[in-house]
Short mmCIF file of C-alpha atoms and ligand atoms in Angstrom, two decimals:
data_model
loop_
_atom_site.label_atom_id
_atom_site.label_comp_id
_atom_site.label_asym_id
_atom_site.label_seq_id
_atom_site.Cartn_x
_atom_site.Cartn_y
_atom_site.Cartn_z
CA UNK A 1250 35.16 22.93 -13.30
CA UNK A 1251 36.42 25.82 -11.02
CA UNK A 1252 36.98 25.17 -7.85
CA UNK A 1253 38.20 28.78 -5.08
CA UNK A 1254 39.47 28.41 -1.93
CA UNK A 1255 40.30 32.03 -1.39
CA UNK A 1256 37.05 32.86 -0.38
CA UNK A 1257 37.03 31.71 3.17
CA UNK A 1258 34.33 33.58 5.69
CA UNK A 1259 33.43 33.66 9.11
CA UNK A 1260 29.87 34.11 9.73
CA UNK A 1261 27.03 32.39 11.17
CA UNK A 1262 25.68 31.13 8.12
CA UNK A 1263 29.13 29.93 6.83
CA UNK A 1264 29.51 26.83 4.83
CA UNK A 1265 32.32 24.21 4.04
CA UNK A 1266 31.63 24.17 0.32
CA UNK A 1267 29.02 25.33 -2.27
CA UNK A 1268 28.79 23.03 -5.38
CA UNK A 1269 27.20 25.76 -7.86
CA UNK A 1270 25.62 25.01 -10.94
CA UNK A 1271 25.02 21.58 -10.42
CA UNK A 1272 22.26 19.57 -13.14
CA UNK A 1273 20.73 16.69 -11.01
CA UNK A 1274 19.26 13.38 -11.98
CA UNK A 1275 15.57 14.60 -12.22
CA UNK A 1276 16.62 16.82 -14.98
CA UNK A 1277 16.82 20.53 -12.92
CA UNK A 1278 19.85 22.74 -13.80
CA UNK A 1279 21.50 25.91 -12.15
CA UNK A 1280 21.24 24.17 -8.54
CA UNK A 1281 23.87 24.94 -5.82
CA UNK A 1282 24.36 22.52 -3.12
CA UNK A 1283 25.72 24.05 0.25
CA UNK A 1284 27.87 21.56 2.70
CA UNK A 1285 28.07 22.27 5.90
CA UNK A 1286 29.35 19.60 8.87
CA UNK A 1287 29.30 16.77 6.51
CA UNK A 1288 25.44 17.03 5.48
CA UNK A 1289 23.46 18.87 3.06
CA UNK A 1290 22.38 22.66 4.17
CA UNK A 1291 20.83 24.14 1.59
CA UNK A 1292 19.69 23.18 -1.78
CA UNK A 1293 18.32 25.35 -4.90
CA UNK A 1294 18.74 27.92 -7.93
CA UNK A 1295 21.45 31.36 -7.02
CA UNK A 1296 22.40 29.76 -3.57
CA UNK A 1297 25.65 31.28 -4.61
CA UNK A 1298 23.96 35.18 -4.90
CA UNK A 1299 22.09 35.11 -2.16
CA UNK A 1300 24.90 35.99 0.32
CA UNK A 1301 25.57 32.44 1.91
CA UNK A 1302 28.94 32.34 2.26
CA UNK A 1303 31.42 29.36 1.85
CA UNK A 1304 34.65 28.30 2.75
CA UNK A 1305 35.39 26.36 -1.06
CA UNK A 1306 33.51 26.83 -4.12
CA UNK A 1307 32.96 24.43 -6.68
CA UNK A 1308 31.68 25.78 -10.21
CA UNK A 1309 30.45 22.49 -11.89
CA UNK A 1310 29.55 24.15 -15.07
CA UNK A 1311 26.30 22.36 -15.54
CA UNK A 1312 27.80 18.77 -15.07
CA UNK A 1313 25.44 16.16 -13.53
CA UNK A 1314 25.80 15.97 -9.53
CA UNK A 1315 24.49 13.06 -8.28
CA UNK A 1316 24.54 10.98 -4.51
CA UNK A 1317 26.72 7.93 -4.83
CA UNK A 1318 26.04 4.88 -6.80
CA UNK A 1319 25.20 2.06 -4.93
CA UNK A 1320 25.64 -1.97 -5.22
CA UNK A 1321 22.76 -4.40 -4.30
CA UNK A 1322 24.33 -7.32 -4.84
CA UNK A 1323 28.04 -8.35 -4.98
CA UNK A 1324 30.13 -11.22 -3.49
CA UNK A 1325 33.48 -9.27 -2.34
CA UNK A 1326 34.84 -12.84 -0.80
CA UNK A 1327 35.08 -13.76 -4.25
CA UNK A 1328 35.99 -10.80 -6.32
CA UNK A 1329 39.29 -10.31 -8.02
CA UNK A 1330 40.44 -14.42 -7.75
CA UNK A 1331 40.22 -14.24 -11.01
CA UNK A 1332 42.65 -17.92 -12.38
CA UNK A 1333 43.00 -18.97 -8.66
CA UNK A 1334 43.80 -22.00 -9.07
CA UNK A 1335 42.61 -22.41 -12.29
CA UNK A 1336 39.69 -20.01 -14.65
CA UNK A 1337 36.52 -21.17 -16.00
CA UNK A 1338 36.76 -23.11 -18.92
CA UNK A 1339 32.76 -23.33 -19.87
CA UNK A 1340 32.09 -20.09 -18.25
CA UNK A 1341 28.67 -21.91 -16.64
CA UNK A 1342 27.31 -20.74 -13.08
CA UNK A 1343 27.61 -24.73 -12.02
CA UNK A 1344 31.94 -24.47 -13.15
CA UNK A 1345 31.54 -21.57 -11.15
CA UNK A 1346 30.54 -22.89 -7.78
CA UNK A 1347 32.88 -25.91 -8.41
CA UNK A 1348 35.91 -23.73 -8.66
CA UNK A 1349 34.68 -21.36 -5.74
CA UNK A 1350 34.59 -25.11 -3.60
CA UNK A 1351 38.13 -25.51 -5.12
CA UNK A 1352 39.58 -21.86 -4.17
CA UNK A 1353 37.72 -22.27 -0.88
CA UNK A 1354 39.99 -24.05 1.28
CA UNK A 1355 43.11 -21.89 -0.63
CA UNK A 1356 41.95 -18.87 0.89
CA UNK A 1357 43.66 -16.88 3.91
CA UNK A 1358 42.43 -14.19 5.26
CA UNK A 1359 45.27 -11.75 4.92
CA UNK A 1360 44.68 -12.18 0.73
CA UNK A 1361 41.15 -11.56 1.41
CA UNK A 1362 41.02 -8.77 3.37
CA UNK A 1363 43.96 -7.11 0.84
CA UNK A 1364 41.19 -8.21 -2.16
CA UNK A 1365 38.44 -6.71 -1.10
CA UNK A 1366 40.59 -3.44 0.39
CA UNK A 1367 42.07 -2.90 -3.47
CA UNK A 1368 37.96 -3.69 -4.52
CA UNK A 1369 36.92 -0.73 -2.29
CA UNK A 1370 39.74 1.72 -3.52
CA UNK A 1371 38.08 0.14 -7.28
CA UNK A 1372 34.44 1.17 -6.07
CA UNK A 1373 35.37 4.81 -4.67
CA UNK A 1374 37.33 5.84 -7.72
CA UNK A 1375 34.32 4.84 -9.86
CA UNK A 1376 31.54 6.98 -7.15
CA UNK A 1377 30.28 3.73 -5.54
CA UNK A 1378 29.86 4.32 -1.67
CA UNK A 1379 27.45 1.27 -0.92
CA UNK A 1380 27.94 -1.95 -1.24
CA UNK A 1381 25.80 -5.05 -0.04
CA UNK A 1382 28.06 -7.88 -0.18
CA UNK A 1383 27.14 -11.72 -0.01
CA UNK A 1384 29.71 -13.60 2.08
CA UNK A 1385 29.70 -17.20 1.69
CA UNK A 1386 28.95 -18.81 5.30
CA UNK A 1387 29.95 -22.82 4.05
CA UNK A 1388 33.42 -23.26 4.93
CA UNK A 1389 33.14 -24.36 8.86
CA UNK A 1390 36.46 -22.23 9.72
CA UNK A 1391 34.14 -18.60 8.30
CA UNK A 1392 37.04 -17.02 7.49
CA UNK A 1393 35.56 -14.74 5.16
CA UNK A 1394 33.06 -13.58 7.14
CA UNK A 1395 35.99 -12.35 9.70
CA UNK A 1396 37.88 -11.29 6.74
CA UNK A 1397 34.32 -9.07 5.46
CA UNK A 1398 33.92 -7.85 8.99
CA UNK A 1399 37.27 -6.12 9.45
CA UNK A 1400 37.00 -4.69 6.03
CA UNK A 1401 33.83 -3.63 6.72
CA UNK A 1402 34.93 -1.71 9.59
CA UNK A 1403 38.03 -0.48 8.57
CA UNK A 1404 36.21 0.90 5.18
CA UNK A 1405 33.45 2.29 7.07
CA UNK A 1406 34.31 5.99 7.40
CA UNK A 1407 34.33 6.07 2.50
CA UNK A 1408 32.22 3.21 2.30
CA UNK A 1409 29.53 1.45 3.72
CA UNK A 1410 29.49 -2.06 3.47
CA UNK A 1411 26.58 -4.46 4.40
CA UNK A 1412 27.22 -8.39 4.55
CA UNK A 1413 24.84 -10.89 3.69
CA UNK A 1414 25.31 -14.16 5.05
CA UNK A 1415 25.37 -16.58 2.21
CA UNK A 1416 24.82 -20.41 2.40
CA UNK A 1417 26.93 -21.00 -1.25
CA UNK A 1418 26.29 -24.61 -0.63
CA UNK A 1419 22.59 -24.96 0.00
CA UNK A 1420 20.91 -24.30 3.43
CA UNK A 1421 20.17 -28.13 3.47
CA UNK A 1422 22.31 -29.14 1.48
CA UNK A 1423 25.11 -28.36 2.94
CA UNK A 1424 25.68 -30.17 6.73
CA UNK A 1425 26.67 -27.19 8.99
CA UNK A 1426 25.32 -24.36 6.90
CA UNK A 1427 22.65 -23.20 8.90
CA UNK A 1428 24.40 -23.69 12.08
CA UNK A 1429 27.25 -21.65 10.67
CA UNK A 1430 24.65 -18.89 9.22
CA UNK A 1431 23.76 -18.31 12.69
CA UNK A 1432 27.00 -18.22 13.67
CA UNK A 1433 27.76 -15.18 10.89
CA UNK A 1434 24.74 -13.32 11.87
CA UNK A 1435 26.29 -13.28 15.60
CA UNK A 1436 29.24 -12.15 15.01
CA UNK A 1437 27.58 -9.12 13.25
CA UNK A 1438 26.66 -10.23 9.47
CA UNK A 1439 23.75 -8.33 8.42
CA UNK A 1440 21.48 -9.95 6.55
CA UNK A 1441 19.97 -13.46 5.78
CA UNK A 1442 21.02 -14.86 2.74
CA UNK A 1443 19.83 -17.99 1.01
CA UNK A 1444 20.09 -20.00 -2.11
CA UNK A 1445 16.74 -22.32 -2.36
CA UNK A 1446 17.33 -23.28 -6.25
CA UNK A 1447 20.03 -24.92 -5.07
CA UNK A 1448 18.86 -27.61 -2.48
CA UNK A 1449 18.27 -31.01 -3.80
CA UNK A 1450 14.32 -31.08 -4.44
CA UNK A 1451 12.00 -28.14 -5.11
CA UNK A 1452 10.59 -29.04 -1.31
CA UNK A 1453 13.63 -28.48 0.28
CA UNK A 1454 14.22 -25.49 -1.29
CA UNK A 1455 10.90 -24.04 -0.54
CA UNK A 1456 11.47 -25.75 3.11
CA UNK A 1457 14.55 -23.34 2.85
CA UNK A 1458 12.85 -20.13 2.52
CA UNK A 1459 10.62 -21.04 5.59
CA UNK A 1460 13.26 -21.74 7.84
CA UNK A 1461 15.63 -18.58 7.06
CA UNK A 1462 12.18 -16.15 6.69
CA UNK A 1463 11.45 -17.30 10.59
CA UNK A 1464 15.03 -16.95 11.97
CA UNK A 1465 14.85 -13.60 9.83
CA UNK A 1466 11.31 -12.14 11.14
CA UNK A 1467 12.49 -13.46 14.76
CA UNK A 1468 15.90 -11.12 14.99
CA UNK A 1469 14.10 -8.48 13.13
CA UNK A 1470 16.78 -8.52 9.93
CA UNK A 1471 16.50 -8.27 6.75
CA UNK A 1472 16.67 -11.17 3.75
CA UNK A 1473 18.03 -11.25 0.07
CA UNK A 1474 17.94 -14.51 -1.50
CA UNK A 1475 19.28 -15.43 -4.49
CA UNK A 1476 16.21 -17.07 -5.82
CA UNK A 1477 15.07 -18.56 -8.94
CA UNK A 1478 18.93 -17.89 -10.55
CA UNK A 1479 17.90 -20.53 -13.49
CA UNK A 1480 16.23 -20.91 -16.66
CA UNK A 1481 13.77 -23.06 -15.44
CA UNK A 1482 10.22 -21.68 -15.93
CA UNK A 1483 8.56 -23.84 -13.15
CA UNK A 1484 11.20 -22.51 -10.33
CA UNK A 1485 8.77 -20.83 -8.07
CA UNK A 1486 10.71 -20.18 -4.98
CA UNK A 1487 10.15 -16.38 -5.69
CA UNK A 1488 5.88 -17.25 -4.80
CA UNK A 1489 7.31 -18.98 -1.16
CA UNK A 1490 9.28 -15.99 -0.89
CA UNK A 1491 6.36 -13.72 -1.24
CA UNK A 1492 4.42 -15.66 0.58
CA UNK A 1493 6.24 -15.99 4.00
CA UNK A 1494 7.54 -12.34 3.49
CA UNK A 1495 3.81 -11.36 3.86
CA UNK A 1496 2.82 -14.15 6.44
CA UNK A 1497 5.60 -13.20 8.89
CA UNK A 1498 5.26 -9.63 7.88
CA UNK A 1499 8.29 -8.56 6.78
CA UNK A 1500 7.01 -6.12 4.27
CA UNK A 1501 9.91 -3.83 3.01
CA UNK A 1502 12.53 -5.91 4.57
CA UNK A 1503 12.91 -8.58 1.97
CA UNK A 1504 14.77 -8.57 -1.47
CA UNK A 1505 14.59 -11.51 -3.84
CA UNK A 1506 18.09 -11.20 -6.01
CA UNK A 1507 18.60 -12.70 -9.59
CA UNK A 1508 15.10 -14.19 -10.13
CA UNK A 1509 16.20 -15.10 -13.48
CA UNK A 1510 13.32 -17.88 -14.08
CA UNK A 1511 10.74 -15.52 -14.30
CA UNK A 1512 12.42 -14.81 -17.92
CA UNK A 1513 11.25 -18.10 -19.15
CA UNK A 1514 8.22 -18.29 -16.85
CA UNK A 1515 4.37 -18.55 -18.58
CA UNK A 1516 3.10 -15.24 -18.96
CA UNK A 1517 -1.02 -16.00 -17.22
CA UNK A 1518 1.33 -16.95 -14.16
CA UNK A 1519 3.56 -13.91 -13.76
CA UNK A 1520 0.43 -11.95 -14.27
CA UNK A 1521 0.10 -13.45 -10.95
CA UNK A 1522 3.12 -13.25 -9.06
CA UNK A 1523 4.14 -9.88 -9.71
CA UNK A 1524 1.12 -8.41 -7.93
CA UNK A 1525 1.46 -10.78 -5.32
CA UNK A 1526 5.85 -9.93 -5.25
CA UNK A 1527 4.22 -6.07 -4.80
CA UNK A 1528 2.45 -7.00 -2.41
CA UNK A 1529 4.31 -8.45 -0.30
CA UNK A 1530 7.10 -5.52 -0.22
CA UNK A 1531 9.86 -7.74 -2.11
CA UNK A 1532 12.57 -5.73 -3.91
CA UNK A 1533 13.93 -7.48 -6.57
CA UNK A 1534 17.43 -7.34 -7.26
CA UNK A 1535 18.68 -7.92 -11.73
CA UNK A 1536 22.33 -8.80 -12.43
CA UNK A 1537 22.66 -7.45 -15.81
CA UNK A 1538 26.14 -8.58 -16.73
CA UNK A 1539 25.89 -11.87 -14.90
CA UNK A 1540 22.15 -12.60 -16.00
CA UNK A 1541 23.29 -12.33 -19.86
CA UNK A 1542 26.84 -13.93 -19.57
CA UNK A 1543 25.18 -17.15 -17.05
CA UNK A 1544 21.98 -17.61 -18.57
CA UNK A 1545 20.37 -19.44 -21.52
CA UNK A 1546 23.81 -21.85 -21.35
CA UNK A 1547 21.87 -25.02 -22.26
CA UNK A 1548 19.79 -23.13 -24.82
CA UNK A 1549 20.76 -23.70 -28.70
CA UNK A 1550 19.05 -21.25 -30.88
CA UNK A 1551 17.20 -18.89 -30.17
CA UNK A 1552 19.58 -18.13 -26.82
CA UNK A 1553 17.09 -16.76 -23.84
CA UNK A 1554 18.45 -13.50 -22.34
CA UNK A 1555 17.94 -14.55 -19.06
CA UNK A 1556 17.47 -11.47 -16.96
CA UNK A 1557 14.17 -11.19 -14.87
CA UNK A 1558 11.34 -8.84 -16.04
CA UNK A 1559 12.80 -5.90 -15.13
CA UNK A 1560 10.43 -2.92 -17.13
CA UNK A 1561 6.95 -5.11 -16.21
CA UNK A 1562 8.13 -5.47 -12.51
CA UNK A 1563 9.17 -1.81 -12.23
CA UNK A 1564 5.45 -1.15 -13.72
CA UNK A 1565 3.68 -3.09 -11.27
CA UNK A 1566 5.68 -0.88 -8.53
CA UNK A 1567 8.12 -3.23 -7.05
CA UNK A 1568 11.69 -1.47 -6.26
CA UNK A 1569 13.77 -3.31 -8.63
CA UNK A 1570 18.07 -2.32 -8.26
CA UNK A 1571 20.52 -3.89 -11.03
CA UNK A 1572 23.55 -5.32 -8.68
CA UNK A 1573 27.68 -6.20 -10.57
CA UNK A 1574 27.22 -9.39 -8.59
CA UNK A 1575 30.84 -10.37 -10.01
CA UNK A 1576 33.97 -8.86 -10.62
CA UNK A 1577 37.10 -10.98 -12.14
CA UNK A 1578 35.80 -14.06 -10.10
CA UNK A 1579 35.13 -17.65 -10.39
CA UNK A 1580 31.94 -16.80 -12.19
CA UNK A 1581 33.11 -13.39 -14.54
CA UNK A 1582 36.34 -12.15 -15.61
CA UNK A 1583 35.89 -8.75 -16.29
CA UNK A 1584 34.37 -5.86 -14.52
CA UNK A 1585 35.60 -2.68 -12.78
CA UNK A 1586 33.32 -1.60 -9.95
CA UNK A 1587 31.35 0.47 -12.59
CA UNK A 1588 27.89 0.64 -11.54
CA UNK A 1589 27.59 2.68 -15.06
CA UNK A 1590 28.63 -0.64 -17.01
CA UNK A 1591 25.74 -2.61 -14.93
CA UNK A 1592 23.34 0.08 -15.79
CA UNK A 1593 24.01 0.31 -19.84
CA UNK A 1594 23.84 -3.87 -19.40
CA UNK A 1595 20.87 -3.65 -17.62
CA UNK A 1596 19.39 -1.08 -20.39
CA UNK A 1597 20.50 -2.63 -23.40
CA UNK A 1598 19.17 -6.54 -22.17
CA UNK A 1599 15.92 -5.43 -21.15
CA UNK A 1600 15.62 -2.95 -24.01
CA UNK A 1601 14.76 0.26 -21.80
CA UNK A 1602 15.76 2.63 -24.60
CA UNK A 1603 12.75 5.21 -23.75
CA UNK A 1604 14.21 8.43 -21.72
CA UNK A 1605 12.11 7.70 -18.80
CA UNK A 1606 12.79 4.16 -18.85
CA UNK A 1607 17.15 4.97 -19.07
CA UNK A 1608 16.45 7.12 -16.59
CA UNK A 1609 14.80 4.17 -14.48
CA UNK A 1610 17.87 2.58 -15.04
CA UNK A 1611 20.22 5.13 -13.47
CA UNK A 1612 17.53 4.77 -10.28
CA UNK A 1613 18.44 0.99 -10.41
CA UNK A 1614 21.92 1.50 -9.75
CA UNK A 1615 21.53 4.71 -7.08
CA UNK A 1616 18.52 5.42 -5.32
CA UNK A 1617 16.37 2.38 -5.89
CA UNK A 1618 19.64 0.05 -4.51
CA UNK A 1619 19.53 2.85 -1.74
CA UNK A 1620 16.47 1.79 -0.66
CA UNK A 1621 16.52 -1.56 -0.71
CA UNK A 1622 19.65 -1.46 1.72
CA UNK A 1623 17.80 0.78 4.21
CA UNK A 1624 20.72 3.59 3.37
CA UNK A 1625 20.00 6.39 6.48
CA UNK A 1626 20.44 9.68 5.14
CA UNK A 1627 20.76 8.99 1.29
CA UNK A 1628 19.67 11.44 -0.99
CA UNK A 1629 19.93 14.99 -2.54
CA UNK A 1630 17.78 16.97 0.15
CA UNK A 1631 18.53 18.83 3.38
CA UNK A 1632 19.71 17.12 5.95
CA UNK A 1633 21.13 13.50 3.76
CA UNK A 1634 25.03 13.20 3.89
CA UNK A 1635 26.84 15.26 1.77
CA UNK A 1636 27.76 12.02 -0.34
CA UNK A 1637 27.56 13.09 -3.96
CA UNK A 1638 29.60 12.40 -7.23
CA UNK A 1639 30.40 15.19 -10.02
CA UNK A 1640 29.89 13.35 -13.29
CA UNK A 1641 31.61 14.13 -17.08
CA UNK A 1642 27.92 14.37 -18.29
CA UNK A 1643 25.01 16.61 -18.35
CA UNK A 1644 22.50 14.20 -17.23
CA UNK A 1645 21.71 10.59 -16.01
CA UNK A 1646 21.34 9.34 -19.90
CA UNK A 1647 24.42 10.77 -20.96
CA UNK A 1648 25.92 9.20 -18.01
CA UNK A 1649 24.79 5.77 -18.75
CA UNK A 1650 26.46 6.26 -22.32
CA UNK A 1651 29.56 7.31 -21.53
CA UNK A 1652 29.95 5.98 -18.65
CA UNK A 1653 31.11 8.84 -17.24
CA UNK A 1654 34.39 9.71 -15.71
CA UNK A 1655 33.82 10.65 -11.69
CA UNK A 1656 35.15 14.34 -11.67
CA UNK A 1657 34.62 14.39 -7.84
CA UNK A 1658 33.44 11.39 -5.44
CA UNK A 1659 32.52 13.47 -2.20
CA UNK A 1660 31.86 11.68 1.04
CA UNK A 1661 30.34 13.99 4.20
CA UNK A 1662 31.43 16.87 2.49
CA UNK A 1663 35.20 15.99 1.88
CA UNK A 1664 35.92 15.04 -1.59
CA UNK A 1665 38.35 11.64 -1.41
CA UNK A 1666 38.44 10.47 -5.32
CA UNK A 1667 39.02 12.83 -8.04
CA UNK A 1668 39.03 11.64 -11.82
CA UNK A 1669 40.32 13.34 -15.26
CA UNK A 1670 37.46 14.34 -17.51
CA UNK A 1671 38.01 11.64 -20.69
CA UNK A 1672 39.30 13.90 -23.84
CA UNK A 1673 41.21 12.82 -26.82
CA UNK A 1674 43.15 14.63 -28.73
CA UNK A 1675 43.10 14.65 -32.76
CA UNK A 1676 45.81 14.94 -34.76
CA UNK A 1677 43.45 16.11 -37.84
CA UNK A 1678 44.20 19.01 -40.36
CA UNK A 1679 41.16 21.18 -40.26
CA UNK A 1680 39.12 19.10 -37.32
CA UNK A 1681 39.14 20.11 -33.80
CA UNK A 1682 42.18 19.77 -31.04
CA UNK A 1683 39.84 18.01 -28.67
CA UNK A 1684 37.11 16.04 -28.36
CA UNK A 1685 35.18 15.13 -25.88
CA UNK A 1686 32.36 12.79 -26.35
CA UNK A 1687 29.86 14.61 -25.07
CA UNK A 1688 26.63 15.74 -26.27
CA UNK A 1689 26.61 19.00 -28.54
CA UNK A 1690 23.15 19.50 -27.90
CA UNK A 1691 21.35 19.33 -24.59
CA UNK A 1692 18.27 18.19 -25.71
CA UNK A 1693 17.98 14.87 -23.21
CA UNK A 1694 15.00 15.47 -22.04
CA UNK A 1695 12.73 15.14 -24.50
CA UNK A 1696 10.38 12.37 -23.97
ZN1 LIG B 3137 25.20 -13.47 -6.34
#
């Protein structure tokens, strides 16, 4: 990668920086991007000859540009408590809550705030601009939702953070939770959040998605549930969710996250629900490492996967994003704010090994996700930000594998992470110096 600032020009049609040479995730090569003021200017083959001048240069050499990755689901109060006060011994989703309720009342909201800070330097390094965060709204005193909202603000000119507000303890279930949900949402919280397979009866959960759909539809926001997160095949709060997204006409403004029941669901009934789920504008929102890891826990042998139907949903056309969810919290120990690692999960559970459908899952973890949050200005076309990442690979595929190093993270035009390309070297008579790791022969697009 060559990068030249001695070429600065004045000129009317002068530009901050020209990425030249730049393969994108639809599989075109030799494209220049031009920068100017933060956004996108100019886009296409021999920008660079064509007598547009630019302050900086960067000469990609064919690696795979890209706008930013982007997280649909995550709970940043939660993230890197990892053994406070104690880890998970069973590793179960149920331990997992327990432990939150334990670490709840620990929390300040200095530590917090210093968490999720050092989880946002994590998610730039690794090219992930976008983040929609889950911020449980339980604990009476909401200090993590005043803890979310000063992160979110001071983060906001690298990353853009949306908050979700989270009833961890059941709408119902829980005595002040919906009081203190609309509490979040006026002090600026985003979206409504909810948790139905987690009230007492199936009624109340279902009575659940009614009330937070209304206050929703009402304030004109947004929703993402985490619905159905089970194994059990008769959970069918995804169906209520559908339903009162398209009764209260919400279309497009509704996400259902996890939906992990619909693994173990009969097949003549999802034939049902997913045209209905398309119908009704739902997005649906797959943890991949949290899906396999949380899953099939009371199953002997064979062990269900657990993950929704991602491929078959995707078919019937609903927007489906793969989200981290966790990252070295009560619920999962490991994780680094790779949205790379989510998508090879996501791949490798739900078996989308064709080129198209490994290509689907790069979608799931950028644009799809991009969508889904209502991102303004997203996207590799004149006129979006001028949020990209350089990637050590030659195209989305090859990203996934190698889960490529992040050359460059660029945000409006300035470049604010940079990243070593990952090369060994041998010590080997007769074999190479170096290598690399990356593909000898570009021949990714076949299929
Ligand atoms: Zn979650």
């Amino acid at each position: 990668m060559a990068t030249d600032r001695g070429r600065a020009h004045k000129g009317k049609q002068a530009m901050d920086l020209l990425i030249c040479n730049a393969s994108l995730p639809d599989g075109q090569q030799g494209i220049d991007i031009a920068i100017k003021e933060g956004k996108i200017a100019a886009i296409g083959t021999a920008l660079q000859g064509s007598g547009l001048l630019a302050a900086q240069h960067i000469d990609v050499g064919g690696d795979l540009v890209t706008p930013p990755f982007v997280d649909a689901h995550f709970h940043m109060d939660a993230t890197l408590s990892h053994g406070m006060p104690r880890v998970n011994a069973s590793g179960t989703l149920l331990e997992g809550i327990t432990l939150w309720g334990e670490l709840k009342p620990l929390l300040t909201q200095e530590a917090l705030v210093e968490r999720a800070l050092q989880y946002c330097d994590w998610a730039v390094a690794r090219g992930l601009l976008a983040i929609r965060s889950h911020v449980d709204i339980c604990d009476d005193r909401l200090l993590a939702v005043e803890a979310l909202l000063h992160v979110r603000q001071q983060v906001a000119p690298y990353l853009d953070l949306q908050l979700v507000a989270f009833p961890q303890d059941g709408l119902l279930r829980s005595p002040n939770a919906f009081a203190n949900l609309q509490r979040a949402i006026a002090m600026g919280v985003d979206v409504v959040g909810g948790i139905p397979h987690f009230e007492r009866t199936m009624a109340d959960g279902a009575e659940s998605v009614r009330l937070l759909c209304e206050f929703a539809a009402q304030r004109g926001l947004q929703v993402d549930m985490h619905c159905d997160e089970s194994d059990d095949p008769l959970s069918r709060h995804i169906e209520t969710l559908a339903y009162h997204t398209q009764r209260l006409g919400m279309q497009g403004r509704v996400a259902g996250s996890h939906l992990t029941s619909m693994h173990s669901m009969d097949n003549y009934y999802v034939s049902k629900l997913l045209p209905l789920i398309r119908e009704a504008g739902v997005a649906a929102i797959a943890n991949p490492l949290i899906n396999i890891t949380l899953q099939g826990r009371h199953d002997s042998y064979p062990k269900r996967r657990g993950m929704t139907r991602v491929p078959e949903m995707m078919a019937a056309g609903i927007d489906v994003a793969f989200g981290h969810d966790c990252v070295m919290d009560p619920w999962y120990s490991l994780g680094s704010a790779d949205m790379l690692e989510v998508a090879h999960m996501g791949l490798h559970v739900a078996q989308m090994t064709s080129q198209q459908a490994m290509r689907d899952c790069f979608a799931a973890v950028t644009t799809s996700p991009a969508r889904i949050l209502g991102l303004q200005g997203y996207g590799l076309a004149v006129g979006c930000y001028a949020d990209l990442i350089v990637l050590d690979a030659a195209d989305a595929v090859e990203a996934i594998r190698l889960r490529a190093a992040r050359r460059l993270v660029i945000r409006r035009g300035k470049i604010i992470s940079e990243s070593a390309p990952v090369r060994s070297r041998l010590r080997l008579p007769g074999r190479p110096d170096e290598v690399s790791f990356r593909s000898v022969c570009a021949a990714d697009n076949i299929g």
